[in-house]
Amino acid sequence: MRAVVCREWGGPESLSFEQVADPKLLAPGQVRIAVSAAGINFADTLMIQGKYQVRPEFPFSPGLEAAGTVIEAAPDVDTVAPGDRVMALLDHGGYAEQAVARASDVFRIPDGMEFETAAGFPIVYGTSHIALWERACLRPGETLVVHGAAGGVGLTAVEVGKAMGATVIATASSAEKLEVAASRGADHLINYKTEDIRTRVKELTGGAGADVIYDPVGGDTFDASLRCIAWGGRILIIGFAEGRIPQIPANILLVKNIATIGVHWGAYRQNQPHTVAESFATLFRWFEEGRIQPHISNRIPLADYAKAMKLLIERRSTGKVVLTMDAQDQD
Ligand SMILES: NC(=O)c1ccc[n+]([C@@H]2O[C@H](COP(=O)([O-])OP(=O)(O)OC[C@H]3O[C@@H](n4cnc5c(N)ncnc54)[C@H](OP(=O)(O)O)[C@@H]3O)[C@@H](O)[C@H]2O)c1
């Protein structure tokens, strides 16, 4: 099979595109999938540099999520069978024509969901839904600020926030990105290249501040969140795409009576798999009802993986970038 292979830490240019042996000899509980499409995540760009919390042994293929058809299941697996259309969460290995996953990380997808949509679905929607539902307990009528609102996780937080009945304020770095957030239901838009987040959030909330803030960006954006969160509000710490991990002065948490809440969605797979299953059931229902509409800015053939990863690194994507196994470049 063809696969993208990482043999040393570095950027996308340090990866190679190779013919490798198909994965064989499934261990108990494993499933082998013919991959039709693979989602690209910001974490992939960190993993290949050795900057992610997980550093796989060389050689490995990047890729934390994929969708396709089950071609083999270990004898003890009874949740999926050959021929099933599925999406899968992976420790790595999605940028390849076949992938092996734990059966507990493989989910049958709705009939109306294309593989490309499914490939980019689980991580971003799963993260935003569990963050807003299970961690922040977002309530209808509350005001939710989503930073980086046109990015992978950000755009899904806009949609999930709207589906849960919140008023959503989207922030992003350009008018084009904010238009994408508006297309998915954002009520108010803040361009953080040209506008001050604190001032605008205060204006839009009548001085009260936001009840919940969803932050995949970190750095200065997080610092601004501390200044425009409402009394009793909750800030969800999702990621640090901007690069700087912010420090939190404990006195501000006390004085403003606020909570900062870490979210490690991937760890739910081991610690609370029933929550992940319940979350996907809700998200699939919302998808079938048309309440969430996954946005893919770029579908790119597997061989052009470096170009695809650079779209995230250079902040040029919106929603998801997806690698396809057979499609022509539609960029
Ligand atoms: N906690 C979890 O369980 C979890 C799960 C998934 C992802 N994450 C994290 O969430 C973050 C976003 O992931 P993603 O896959 O959604 O990435 P993405 O699609 O690339 O989106 C990241 C967004 O961050 C903004 N950004 C600001 N400064 C940036 C910079 N220097 N480089 C790149 N982007 C920058 C960009 O929006 P603007 O241009 O509008 O600023 C971009 O749209 C990452 O840190 C990722 O590790 C965490």
mmCIF file of C-alpha atoms and ligand atoms in Angstrom:
data_model
loop_
_atom_site.group_PDB
_atom_site.id
_atom_site.type_symbol
_atom_site.label_atom_id
_atom_site.label_comp_id
_atom_site.label_asym_id
_atom_site.label_seq_id
_atom_site.Cartn_x
_atom_site.Cartn_y
_atom_site.Cartn_z
ATOM 1 C CA MET A 1 0.000 0.000 0.000
ATOM 2 C CA ARG A 2 1.007 3.661 -0.316
ATOM 3 C CA ALA A 3 1.701 5.549 2.894
ATOM 4 C CA VAL A 4 3.237 8.765 4.182
ATOM 5 C CA VAL A 5 6.166 7.790 6.425
ATOM 6 C CA CYS A 6 7.960 9.715 9.179
ATOM 7 C CA ARG A 7 11.572 8.533 9.763
ATOM 8 C CA GLU A 8 12.946 11.647 11.532
ATOM 9 C CA TRP A 9 11.501 14.661 13.382
ATOM 10 C CA GLY A 10 10.867 17.651 11.123
ATOM 11 C CA GLY A 11 8.312 19.522 9.017
ATOM 12 C CA PRO A 12 6.133 18.060 6.247
ATOM 13 C CA GLU A 13 9.105 18.197 3.827
ATOM 14 C CA SER A 14 10.968 15.671 5.985
ATOM 15 C CA LEU A 15 8.260 13.002 5.446
ATOM 16 C CA SER A 16 8.419 10.510 2.565
ATOM 17 C CA PHE A 17 5.753 8.915 0.388
ATOM 18 C CA GLU A 18 6.446 5.184 0.138
ATOM 19 C CA GLN A 19 5.186 1.803 -0.951
ATOM 20 C CA VAL A 20 5.003 -0.253 2.281
ATOM 21 C CA ALA A 21 3.639 -3.684 3.234
ATOM 22 C CA ASP A 22 -0.076 -3.913 4.068
ATOM 23 C CA PRO A 23 -0.711 -4.293 7.807
ATOM 24 C CA LYS A 24 -1.224 -8.002 8.659
ATOM 25 C CA LEU A 25 -1.913 -10.357 11.592
ATOM 26 C CA LEU A 26 -4.517 -8.497 13.591
ATOM 27 C CA ALA A 27 -4.193 -8.657 17.379
ATOM 28 C CA PRO A 28 -7.352 -9.358 19.420
ATOM 29 C CA GLY A 29 -9.745 -6.409 19.369
ATOM 30 C CA GLN A 30 -8.295 -4.915 16.186
ATOM 31 C CA VAL A 31 -9.925 -3.918 12.928
ATOM 32 C CA ARG A 32 -8.289 -3.321 9.520
ATOM 33 C CA ILE A 33 -9.760 -0.599 7.334
ATOM 34 C CA ALA A 34 -9.347 0.285 3.661
ATOM 35 C CA VAL A 35 -8.947 4.027 4.075
ATOM 36 C CA SER A 36 -10.897 6.272 1.685
ATOM 37 C CA ALA A 37 -10.009 9.558 3.353
ATOM 38 C CA ALA A 38 -7.975 10.812 6.316
ATOM 39 C CA GLY A 39 -8.476 13.976 8.367
ATOM 40 C CA ILE A 40 -5.577 16.357 8.972
ATOM 41 C CA ASN A 41 -5.225 17.782 12.478
ATOM 42 C CA PHE A 42 -3.004 20.467 13.931
ATOM 43 C CA ALA A 43 -1.664 17.739 16.236
ATOM 44 C CA ASP A 44 -0.233 15.894 13.185
ATOM 45 C CA THR A 45 1.949 18.907 12.435
ATOM 46 C CA LEU A 46 3.290 18.742 16.015
ATOM 47 C CA MET A 47 3.683 14.940 16.093
ATOM 48 C CA ILE A 48 6.010 14.829 13.062
ATOM 49 C CA GLN A 49 8.241 17.420 14.757
ATOM 50 C CA GLY A 50 8.405 15.407 18.004
ATOM 51 C CA LYS A 51 6.495 18.239 19.757
ATOM 52 C CA TYR A 52 3.293 16.318 20.556
ATOM 53 C CA GLN A 53 2.622 14.597 23.883
ATOM 54 C CA VAL A 54 2.949 11.244 22.073
ATOM 55 C CA ARG A 55 6.217 10.468 20.232
ATOM 56 C CA PRO A 56 5.777 7.231 18.248
ATOM 57 C CA GLU A 57 8.744 5.039 17.363
ATOM 58 C CA PHE A 58 10.163 5.464 13.824
ATOM 59 C CA PRO A 59 9.068 4.704 11.224
ATOM 60 C CA PHE A 60 5.410 5.664 11.583
ATOM 61 C CA SER A 61 2.660 7.212 9.480
ATOM 62 C CA PRO A 62 0.951 10.312 10.869
ATOM 63 C CA GLY A 63 -2.842 10.665 10.957
ATOM 64 C CA LEU A 64 -5.161 10.458 13.976
ATOM 65 C CA GLU A 65 -8.453 9.870 12.150
ATOM 66 C CA ALA A 66 -9.649 8.161 8.976
ATOM 67 C CA ALA A 67 -12.760 6.819 7.279
ATOM 68 C CA GLY A 68 -13.297 3.882 4.947
ATOM 69 C CA THR A 69 -14.501 0.294 4.772
ATOM 70 C CA VAL A 70 -13.717 -2.506 7.208
ATOM 71 C CA ILE A 71 -11.785 -5.254 5.394
ATOM 72 C CA GLU A 72 -10.915 -7.488 8.347
ATOM 73 C CA ALA A 73 -11.845 -7.799 12.015
ATOM 74 C CA ALA A 74 -10.148 -9.951 14.685
ATOM 75 C CA PRO A 75 -12.275 -12.995 15.681
ATOM 76 C CA ASP A 76 -13.262 -11.441 19.034
ATOM 77 C CA VAL A 77 -14.647 -8.243 17.451
ATOM 78 C CA ASP A 78 -18.444 -8.148 17.242
ATOM 79 C CA THR A 79 -19.138 -4.406 16.922
ATOM 80 C CA VAL A 80 -18.168 -4.024 13.245
ATOM 81 C CA ALA A 81 -17.715 -6.463 10.350
ATOM 82 C CA PRO A 82 -16.066 -6.493 6.900
ATOM 83 C CA GLY A 83 -17.966 -4.234 4.525
ATOM 84 C CA ASP A 84 -19.074 -1.733 7.198
ATOM 85 C CA ARG A 85 -18.599 1.975 6.415
ATOM 86 C CA VAL A 86 -16.764 3.450 9.401
ATOM 87 C CA MET A 87 -14.760 6.301 10.873
ATOM 88 C CA ALA A 88 -11.803 5.432 13.100
ATOM 89 C CA LEU A 89 -9.654 7.118 15.714
ATOM 90 C CA LEU A 90 -6.009 6.142 15.521
ATOM 91 C CA ASP A 91 -2.892 6.568 17.655
ATOM 92 C CA HIS A 92 -1.296 7.402 14.264
ATOM 93 C CA GLY A 93 -1.328 5.842 10.781
ATOM 94 C CA GLY A 94 -4.225 7.528 8.971
ATOM 95 C CA TYR A 95 -2.124 8.880 6.083
ATOM 96 C CA ALA A 96 -2.065 5.472 4.371
ATOM 97 C CA GLU A 97 -4.270 3.294 2.182
ATOM 98 C CA GLN A 98 -4.941 0.920 5.084
ATOM 99 C CA ALA A 99 -5.058 1.463 8.833
ATOM 100 C CA VAL A 100 -5.458 -0.769 11.889
ATOM 101 C CA ALA A 101 -7.564 0.515 14.791
ATOM 102 C CA ARG A 102 -8.922 -0.776 18.107
ATOM 103 C CA ALA A 103 -12.537 -1.861 17.575
ATOM 104 C CA SER A 104 -13.568 0.451 20.431
ATOM 105 C CA ASP A 105 -12.268 3.375 18.322
ATOM 106 C CA VAL A 106 -14.189 2.369 15.176
ATOM 107 C CA PHE A 107 -17.708 3.738 14.633
ATOM 108 C CA ARG A 108 -20.225 2.922 11.901
ATOM 109 C CA ILE A 109 -21.200 6.162 10.107
ATOM 110 C CA PRO A 110 -24.641 7.306 8.950
ATOM 111 C CA ASP A 111 -25.588 6.170 5.404
ATOM 112 C CA GLY A 112 -25.747 9.780 4.218
ATOM 113 C CA MET A 113 -22.267 10.689 5.440
ATOM 114 C CA GLU A 114 -19.521 10.680 2.777
ATOM 115 C CA PHE A 115 -16.127 9.211 3.684
ATOM 116 C CA GLU A 116 -14.430 12.606 3.315
ATOM 117 C CA THR A 117 -16.846 14.126 5.812
ATOM 118 C CA ALA A 118 -16.459 11.165 8.173
ATOM 119 C CA ALA A 119 -12.651 11.344 7.981
ATOM 120 C CA GLY A 120 -12.650 14.856 9.400
ATOM 121 C CA PHE A 121 -15.541 14.364 11.816
ATOM 122 C CA PRO A 122 -14.608 12.557 15.035
ATOM 123 C CA ILE A 123 -11.820 14.656 16.558
ATOM 124 C CA VAL A 124 -13.167 18.143 15.958
ATOM 125 C CA TYR A 125 -16.849 17.473 16.631
ATOM 126 C CA GLY A 126 -16.058 15.060 19.466
ATOM 127 C CA THR A 127 -13.820 17.621 21.169
ATOM 128 C CA SER A 128 -16.245 20.515 20.849
ATOM 129 C CA HIS A 129 -19.277 18.525 21.936
ATOM 130 C CA ILE A 130 -17.691 16.949 25.002
ATOM 131 C CA ALA A 131 -16.074 20.293 25.923
ATOM 132 C CA LEU A 132 -19.322 22.261 25.757
ATOM 133 C CA TRP A 133 -21.705 19.552 26.973
ATOM 134 C CA GLU A 134 -19.745 17.487 29.483
ATOM 135 C CA ARG A 135 -17.082 19.946 30.693
ATOM 136 C CA ALA A 136 -18.676 23.424 30.508
ATOM 137 C CA CYS A 137 -22.327 22.302 30.877
ATOM 138 C CA LEU A 138 -23.325 25.051 28.408
ATOM 139 C CA ARG A 139 -26.946 26.106 28.943
ATOM 140 C CA PRO A 140 -29.452 27.500 26.396
ATOM 141 C CA GLY A 141 -29.376 31.295 26.373
ATOM 142 C CA GLU A 142 -25.766 31.549 27.575
ATOM 143 C CA THR A 143 -23.191 33.531 25.608
ATOM 144 C CA LEU A 144 -20.344 31.474 24.156
ATOM 145 C CA VAL A 145 -17.167 32.988 22.689
ATOM 146 C CA VAL A 146 -15.288 30.713 20.258
ATOM 147 C CA HIS A 147 -11.708 31.700 19.415
ATOM 148 C CA GLY A 148 -10.143 30.563 16.120
ATOM 149 C CA ALA A 149 -13.752 30.064 15.057
ATOM 150 C CA ALA A 150 -13.045 29.127 11.439
ATOM 151 C CA GLY A 151 -10.456 26.453 12.307
ATOM 152 C CA GLY A 152 -11.005 22.723 12.693
ATOM 153 C CA VAL A 153 -12.207 22.561 16.294
ATOM 154 C CA GLY A 154 -13.338 26.210 16.361
ATOM 155 C CA LEU A 155 -15.903 25.906 13.591
ATOM 156 C CA THR A 156 -17.447 22.828 15.175
ATOM 157 C CA ALA A 157 -17.686 24.687 18.504
ATOM 158 C CA VAL A 158 -19.721 27.377 16.726
ATOM 159 C CA GLU A 159 -22.129 24.747 15.377
ATOM 160 C CA VAL A 160 -22.349 22.734 18.601
ATOM 161 C CA GLY A 161 -22.854 25.938 20.595
ATOM 162 C CA LYS A 162 -25.746 26.937 18.347
ATOM 163 C CA ALA A 163 -27.238 23.440 18.491
ATOM 164 C CA MET A 164 -27.171 23.726 22.309
ATOM 165 C CA GLY A 165 -28.999 27.049 22.237
ATOM 166 C CA ALA A 166 -26.189 29.512 22.988
ATOM 167 C CA THR A 167 -25.569 32.949 21.497
ATOM 168 C CA VAL A 168 -22.214 32.557 19.748
ATOM 169 C CA ILE A 169 -19.533 35.223 19.359
ATOM 170 C CA ALA A 170 -16.882 34.065 16.862
ATOM 171 C CA THR A 171 -13.335 35.427 16.744
ATOM 172 C CA ALA A 172 -10.837 34.903 13.898
ATOM 173 C CA SER A 173 -7.979 36.618 12.084
ATOM 174 C CA SER A 174 -9.694 37.681 8.833
ATOM 175 C CA ALA A 175 -13.026 38.761 7.361
ATOM 176 C CA GLU A 176 -13.040 35.656 5.108
ATOM 177 C CA LYS A 177 -12.633 33.339 8.091
ATOM 178 C CA LEU A 178 -15.371 35.166 9.999
ATOM 179 C CA GLU A 179 -17.704 34.708 7.019
ATOM 180 C CA VAL A 180 -17.202 30.942 7.334
ATOM 181 C CA ALA A 181 -18.070 31.136 11.051
ATOM 182 C CA ALA A 182 -21.178 33.173 10.197
ATOM 183 C CA SER A 183 -22.200 30.555 7.620
ATOM 184 C CA ARG A 184 -22.336 28.017 10.468
ATOM 185 C CA GLY A 185 -24.513 30.204 12.688
ATOM 186 C CA ALA A 186 -22.232 32.599 14.607
ATOM 187 C CA ASP A 187 -24.341 35.528 15.865
ATOM 188 C CA HIS A 188 -21.519 38.067 16.297
ATOM 189 C CA LEU A 189 -18.062 38.341 14.723
ATOM 190 C CA ILE A 190 -14.791 39.764 16.048
ATOM 191 C CA ASN A 191 -11.701 40.150 13.860
ATOM 192 C CA TYR A 192 -8.883 39.867 16.394
ATOM 193 C CA LYS A 193 -6.348 41.298 13.982
ATOM 194 C CA THR A 194 -8.185 44.624 13.921
ATOM 195 C CA GLU A 195 -10.455 44.653 16.988
ATOM 196 C CA ASP A 196 -9.837 44.317 20.719
ATOM 197 C CA ILE A 197 -11.445 41.104 21.998
ATOM 198 C CA ARG A 198 -12.151 42.370 25.529
ATOM 199 C CA THR A 199 -13.770 45.620 24.371
ATOM 200 C CA ARG A 200 -15.961 43.942 21.765
ATOM 201 C CA VAL A 201 -17.104 41.054 23.998
ATOM 202 C CA LYS A 202 -18.014 43.526 26.752
ATOM 203 C CA GLU A 203 -19.950 45.653 24.219
ATOM 204 C CA LEU A 204 -21.814 42.644 22.813
ATOM 205 C CA THR A 205 -22.775 41.357 26.283
ATOM 206 C CA GLY A 206 -23.921 44.673 27.768
ATOM 207 C CA GLY A 207 -20.810 44.796 29.959
ATOM 208 C CA ALA A 208 -21.394 41.391 31.573
ATOM 209 C CA GLY A 209 -18.827 39.336 29.631
ATOM 210 C CA ALA A 210 -19.173 35.837 28.158
ATOM 211 C CA ASP A 211 -20.514 32.874 30.145
ATOM 212 C CA VAL A 212 -18.315 30.328 28.364
ATOM 213 C CA ILE A 213 -15.165 30.809 26.253
ATOM 214 C CA TYR A 214 -13.791 28.034 24.010
ATOM 215 C CA ASP A 215 -10.071 28.566 23.373
ATOM 216 C CA PRO A 216 -7.994 26.462 20.965
ATOM 217 C CA VAL A 217 -5.581 29.378 20.339
ATOM 218 C CA GLY A 218 -3.943 30.267 23.700
ATOM 219 C CA GLY A 219 -1.326 33.023 24.111
ATOM 220 C CA ASP A 220 -2.656 36.588 23.932
ATOM 221 C CA THR A 221 -6.121 35.317 23.042
ATOM 222 C CA PHE A 222 -6.353 33.430 26.338
ATOM 223 C CA ASP A 223 -5.165 36.512 28.232
ATOM 224 C CA ALA A 224 -7.964 38.524 26.597
ATOM 225 C CA SER A 225 -10.463 35.843 27.652
ATOM 226 C CA LEU A 226 -9.588 36.345 31.318
ATOM 227 C CA ARG A 227 -10.578 39.993 30.898
ATOM 228 C CA CYS A 228 -13.969 39.408 29.248
ATOM 229 C CA ILE A 229 -15.328 36.342 31.038
ATOM 230 C CA ALA A 230 -18.496 36.926 33.042
ATOM 231 C CA TRP A 231 -18.664 36.495 36.831
ATOM 232 C CA GLY A 232 -19.055 32.745 37.346
ATOM 233 C CA GLY A 233 -17.966 31.979 33.776
ATOM 234 C CA ARG A 234 -16.020 28.998 32.414
ATOM 235 C CA ILE A 235 -12.997 29.096 30.064
ATOM 236 C CA LEU A 236 -12.330 25.873 28.137
ATOM 237 C CA ILE A 237 -8.632 25.281 27.466
ATOM 238 C CA ILE A 238 -8.570 23.358 24.181
ATOM 239 C CA GLY A 239 -5.164 24.090 22.663
ATOM 240 C CA PHE A 240 -2.323 26.483 21.991
ATOM 241 C CA ALA A 241 -2.258 26.910 18.188
ATOM 242 C CA GLU A 242 -0.712 30.359 18.650
ATOM 243 C CA GLY A 243 2.320 28.708 20.263
ATOM 244 C CA ARG A 244 2.487 30.298 23.736
ATOM 245 C CA ILE A 245 1.071 28.360 26.684
ATOM 246 C CA PRO A 246 -0.525 31.015 28.894
ATOM 247 C CA GLN A 247 -0.072 31.271 32.664
ATOM 248 C CA ILE A 248 -3.151 31.785 34.847
ATOM 249 C CA PRO A 249 -2.977 34.143 37.869
ATOM 250 C CA ALA A 250 -4.971 32.320 40.578
ATOM 251 C CA ASN A 251 -6.204 35.595 42.083
ATOM 252 C CA ILE A 252 -8.216 36.327 38.926
ATOM 253 C CA LEU A 253 -9.974 32.955 39.243
ATOM 254 C CA LEU A 254 -10.890 33.861 42.826
ATOM 255 C CA VAL A 255 -11.953 37.472 42.306
ATOM 256 C CA LYS A 256 -14.037 36.783 39.190
ATOM 257 C CA ASN A 257 -15.370 33.470 40.559
ATOM 258 C CA ILE A 258 -14.465 31.726 37.300
ATOM 259 C CA ALA A 259 -13.291 28.268 36.276
ATOM 260 C CA THR A 260 -10.652 27.389 33.714
ATOM 261 C CA ILE A 261 -11.334 23.887 32.458
ATOM 262 C CA GLY A 262 -8.852 21.648 30.654
ATOM 263 C CA VAL A 263 -10.158 19.362 27.924
ATOM 264 C CA HIS A 264 -8.238 16.281 26.753
ATOM 265 C CA TRP A 265 -10.692 14.673 24.407
ATOM 266 C CA GLY A 266 -8.418 11.856 23.268
ATOM 267 C CA ALA A 267 -8.158 10.564 26.849
ATOM 268 C CA TYR A 268 -11.954 10.069 27.026
ATOM 269 C CA ARG A 269 -11.496 7.065 24.730
ATOM 270 C CA GLN A 270 -9.757 5.189 27.555
ATOM 271 C CA ASN A 271 -11.273 6.846 30.622
ATOM 272 C CA GLN A 272 -14.910 7.374 29.601
ATOM 273 C CA PRO A 273 -15.636 5.486 26.357
ATOM 274 C CA HIS A 274 -19.381 5.509 27.102
ATOM 275 C CA THR A 275 -19.284 9.344 27.017
ATOM 276 C CA VAL A 276 -17.605 9.275 23.597
ATOM 277 C CA ALA A 277 -20.241 6.840 22.283
ATOM 278 C CA GLU A 278 -23.088 8.955 23.687
ATOM 279 C CA SER A 279 -21.534 12.096 22.208
ATOM 280 C CA PHE A 280 -21.188 10.565 18.720
ATOM 281 C CA ALA A 281 -24.797 9.333 18.876
ATOM 282 C CA THR A 282 -25.938 12.924 19.516
ATOM 283 C CA LEU A 283 -23.637 14.323 16.809
ATOM 284 C CA PHE A 284 -24.771 11.764 14.206
ATOM 285 C CA ARG A 285 -28.398 12.629 14.987
ATOM 286 C CA TRP A 286 -27.647 16.351 14.570
ATOM 287 C CA PHE A 287 -25.863 15.549 11.278
ATOM 288 C CA GLU A 288 -28.853 13.578 9.982
ATOM 289 C CA GLU A 289 -31.186 16.419 11.013
ATOM 290 C CA GLY A 290 -28.981 18.942 9.172
ATOM 291 C CA ARG A 291 -28.216 20.845 12.395
ATOM 292 C CA ILE A 292 -24.465 20.492 11.842
ATOM 293 C CA GLN A 293 -22.915 20.769 8.377
ATOM 294 C CA PRO A 294 -19.244 19.764 8.328
ATOM 295 C CA HIS A 295 -17.129 22.183 6.312
ATOM 296 C CA ILE A 296 -14.103 20.941 4.339
ATOM 297 C CA SER A 297 -11.994 23.725 2.801
ATOM 298 C CA ASN A 298 -9.588 21.420 0.927
ATOM 299 C CA ARG A 299 -9.722 17.825 -0.349
ATOM 300 C CA ILE A 300 -6.210 16.825 -1.355
ATOM 301 C CA PRO A 301 -4.798 13.542 -2.757
ATOM 302 C CA LEU A 302 -2.628 11.523 -0.353
ATOM 303 C CA ALA A 303 0.515 12.140 -2.442
ATOM 304 C CA ASP A 304 0.184 15.889 -1.787
ATOM 305 C CA TYR A 305 0.221 15.443 2.006
ATOM 306 C CA ALA A 306 2.892 18.154 2.520
ATOM 307 C CA LYS A 307 0.781 20.772 0.771
ATOM 308 C CA ALA A 308 -2.202 19.714 2.884
ATOM 309 C CA MET A 309 -0.302 19.964 6.192
ATOM 310 C CA LYS A 310 1.108 23.366 5.248
ATOM 311 C CA LEU A 311 -2.414 24.751 4.872
ATOM 312 C CA LEU A 312 -2.830 24.292 8.643
ATOM 313 C CA ILE A 313 0.667 25.430 9.542
ATOM 314 C CA GLU A 314 0.220 28.620 7.465
ATOM 315 C CA ARG A 315 -3.338 29.272 8.769
ATOM 316 C CA ARG A 316 -4.818 29.025 5.259
ATOM 317 C CA SER A 317 -7.495 26.373 5.913
ATOM 318 C CA THR A 318 -11.035 26.690 7.259
ATOM 319 C CA GLY A 319 -12.922 23.799 8.839
ATOM 320 C CA LYS A 320 -11.136 20.606 7.839
ATOM 321 C CA VAL A 321 -8.470 19.607 5.334
ATOM 322 C CA VAL A 322 -8.915 16.004 4.190
ATOM 323 C CA LEU A 323 -6.557 13.646 2.341
ATOM 324 C CA THR A 324 -8.264 11.438 -0.232
ATOM 325 C CA MET A 325 -6.920 8.137 -1.515
ATOM 326 C CA ASP A 326 -8.053 8.488 -5.112
ATOM 327 C CA ALA A 327 -9.542 11.929 -5.846
ATOM 328 C CA GLN A 328 -7.954 14.547 -8.075
ATOM 329 C CA ASP A 329 -6.638 17.681 -6.386
ATOM 330 C CA GLN A 330 -9.616 19.984 -5.849
ATOM 331 C CA ASP A 331 -7.704 22.737 -4.062
HETATM 332 N N1 LIG B 1 -7.891 19.444 23.772
HETATM 333 C C1 LIG B 1 -8.186 18.564 22.846
HETATM 334 O O1 LIG B 1 -8.650 17.462 23.127
HETATM 335 C C2 LIG B 1 -7.958 18.959 21.406
HETATM 336 C C3 LIG B 1 -8.574 18.272 20.354
HETATM 337 C C4 LIG B 1 -8.352 18.723 19.043
HETATM 338 C C5 LIG B 1 -7.513 19.819 18.817
HETATM 339 N N2 LIG B 1 -6.902 20.416 19.871
HETATM 340 C C6 LIG B 1 -5.999 21.572 19.685
HETATM 341 O O2 LIG B 1 -6.748 22.657 19.172
HETATM 342 C C7 LIG B 1 -5.893 23.496 18.395
HETATM 343 C C8 LIG B 1 -6.504 23.705 17.021
HETATM 344 O O3 LIG B 1 -6.499 22.468 16.318
HETATM 345 P P1 LIG B 1 -7.194 22.353 14.869
HETATM 346 O O4 LIG B 1 -6.945 20.966 14.388
HETATM 347 O O5 LIG B 1 -8.563 22.886 14.929
HETATM 348 O O6 LIG B 1 -6.254 23.347 14.034
HETATM 349 P P2 LIG B 1 -6.599 24.350 12.824
HETATM 350 O O7 LIG B 1 -7.696 23.817 11.999
HETATM 351 O O8 LIG B 1 -5.296 24.633 12.189
HETATM 352 O O9 LIG B 1 -7.136 25.659 13.573
HETATM 353 C C9 LIG B 1 -6.311 26.421 14.404
HETATM 354 C C10 LIG B 1 -6.776 27.863 14.383
HETATM 355 O O10 LIG B 1 -5.935 28.570 15.311
HETATM 356 C C11 LIG B 1 -5.720 29.879 14.841
HETATM 357 N N3 LIG B 1 -4.308 30.244 15.033
HETATM 358 C C12 LIG B 1 -3.853 31.298 15.745
HETATM 359 N N4 LIG B 1 -2.536 31.354 15.720
HETATM 360 C C13 LIG B 1 -2.104 30.333 14.959
HETATM 361 C C14 LIG B 1 -0.813 29.887 14.534
HETATM 362 N N5 LIG B 1 0.311 30.532 14.919
HETATM 363 N N6 LIG B 1 -0.739 28.784 13.742
HETATM 364 C C15 LIG B 1 -1.840 28.138 13.359
HETATM 365 N N7 LIG B 1 -3.113 28.517 13.726
HETATM 366 C C16 LIG B 1 -3.224 29.611 14.517
HETATM 367 C C17 LIG B 1 -6.121 29.918 13.371
HETATM 368 O O11 LIG B 1 -7.205 30.819 13.234
HETATM 369 P P3 LIG B 1 -6.983 32.377 12.931
HETATM 370 O O12 LIG B 1 -6.123 32.490 11.704
HETATM 371 O O13 LIG B 1 -8.363 32.864 12.745
HETATM 372 O O14 LIG B 1 -6.301 32.923 14.173
HETATM 373 C C18 LIG B 1 -6.617 28.510 13.036
HETATM 374 O O15 LIG B 1 -7.852 28.555 12.360
HETATM 375 C C19 LIG B 1 -4.530 22.810 18.367
HETATM 376 O O16 LIG B 1 -3.711 23.364 19.373
HETATM 377 C C20 LIG B 1 -4.871 21.368 18.683
HETATM 378 O O17 LIG B 1 -3.784 20.664 19.240
HETATM 379 C C21 LIG B 1 -7.107 20.008 21.146
#
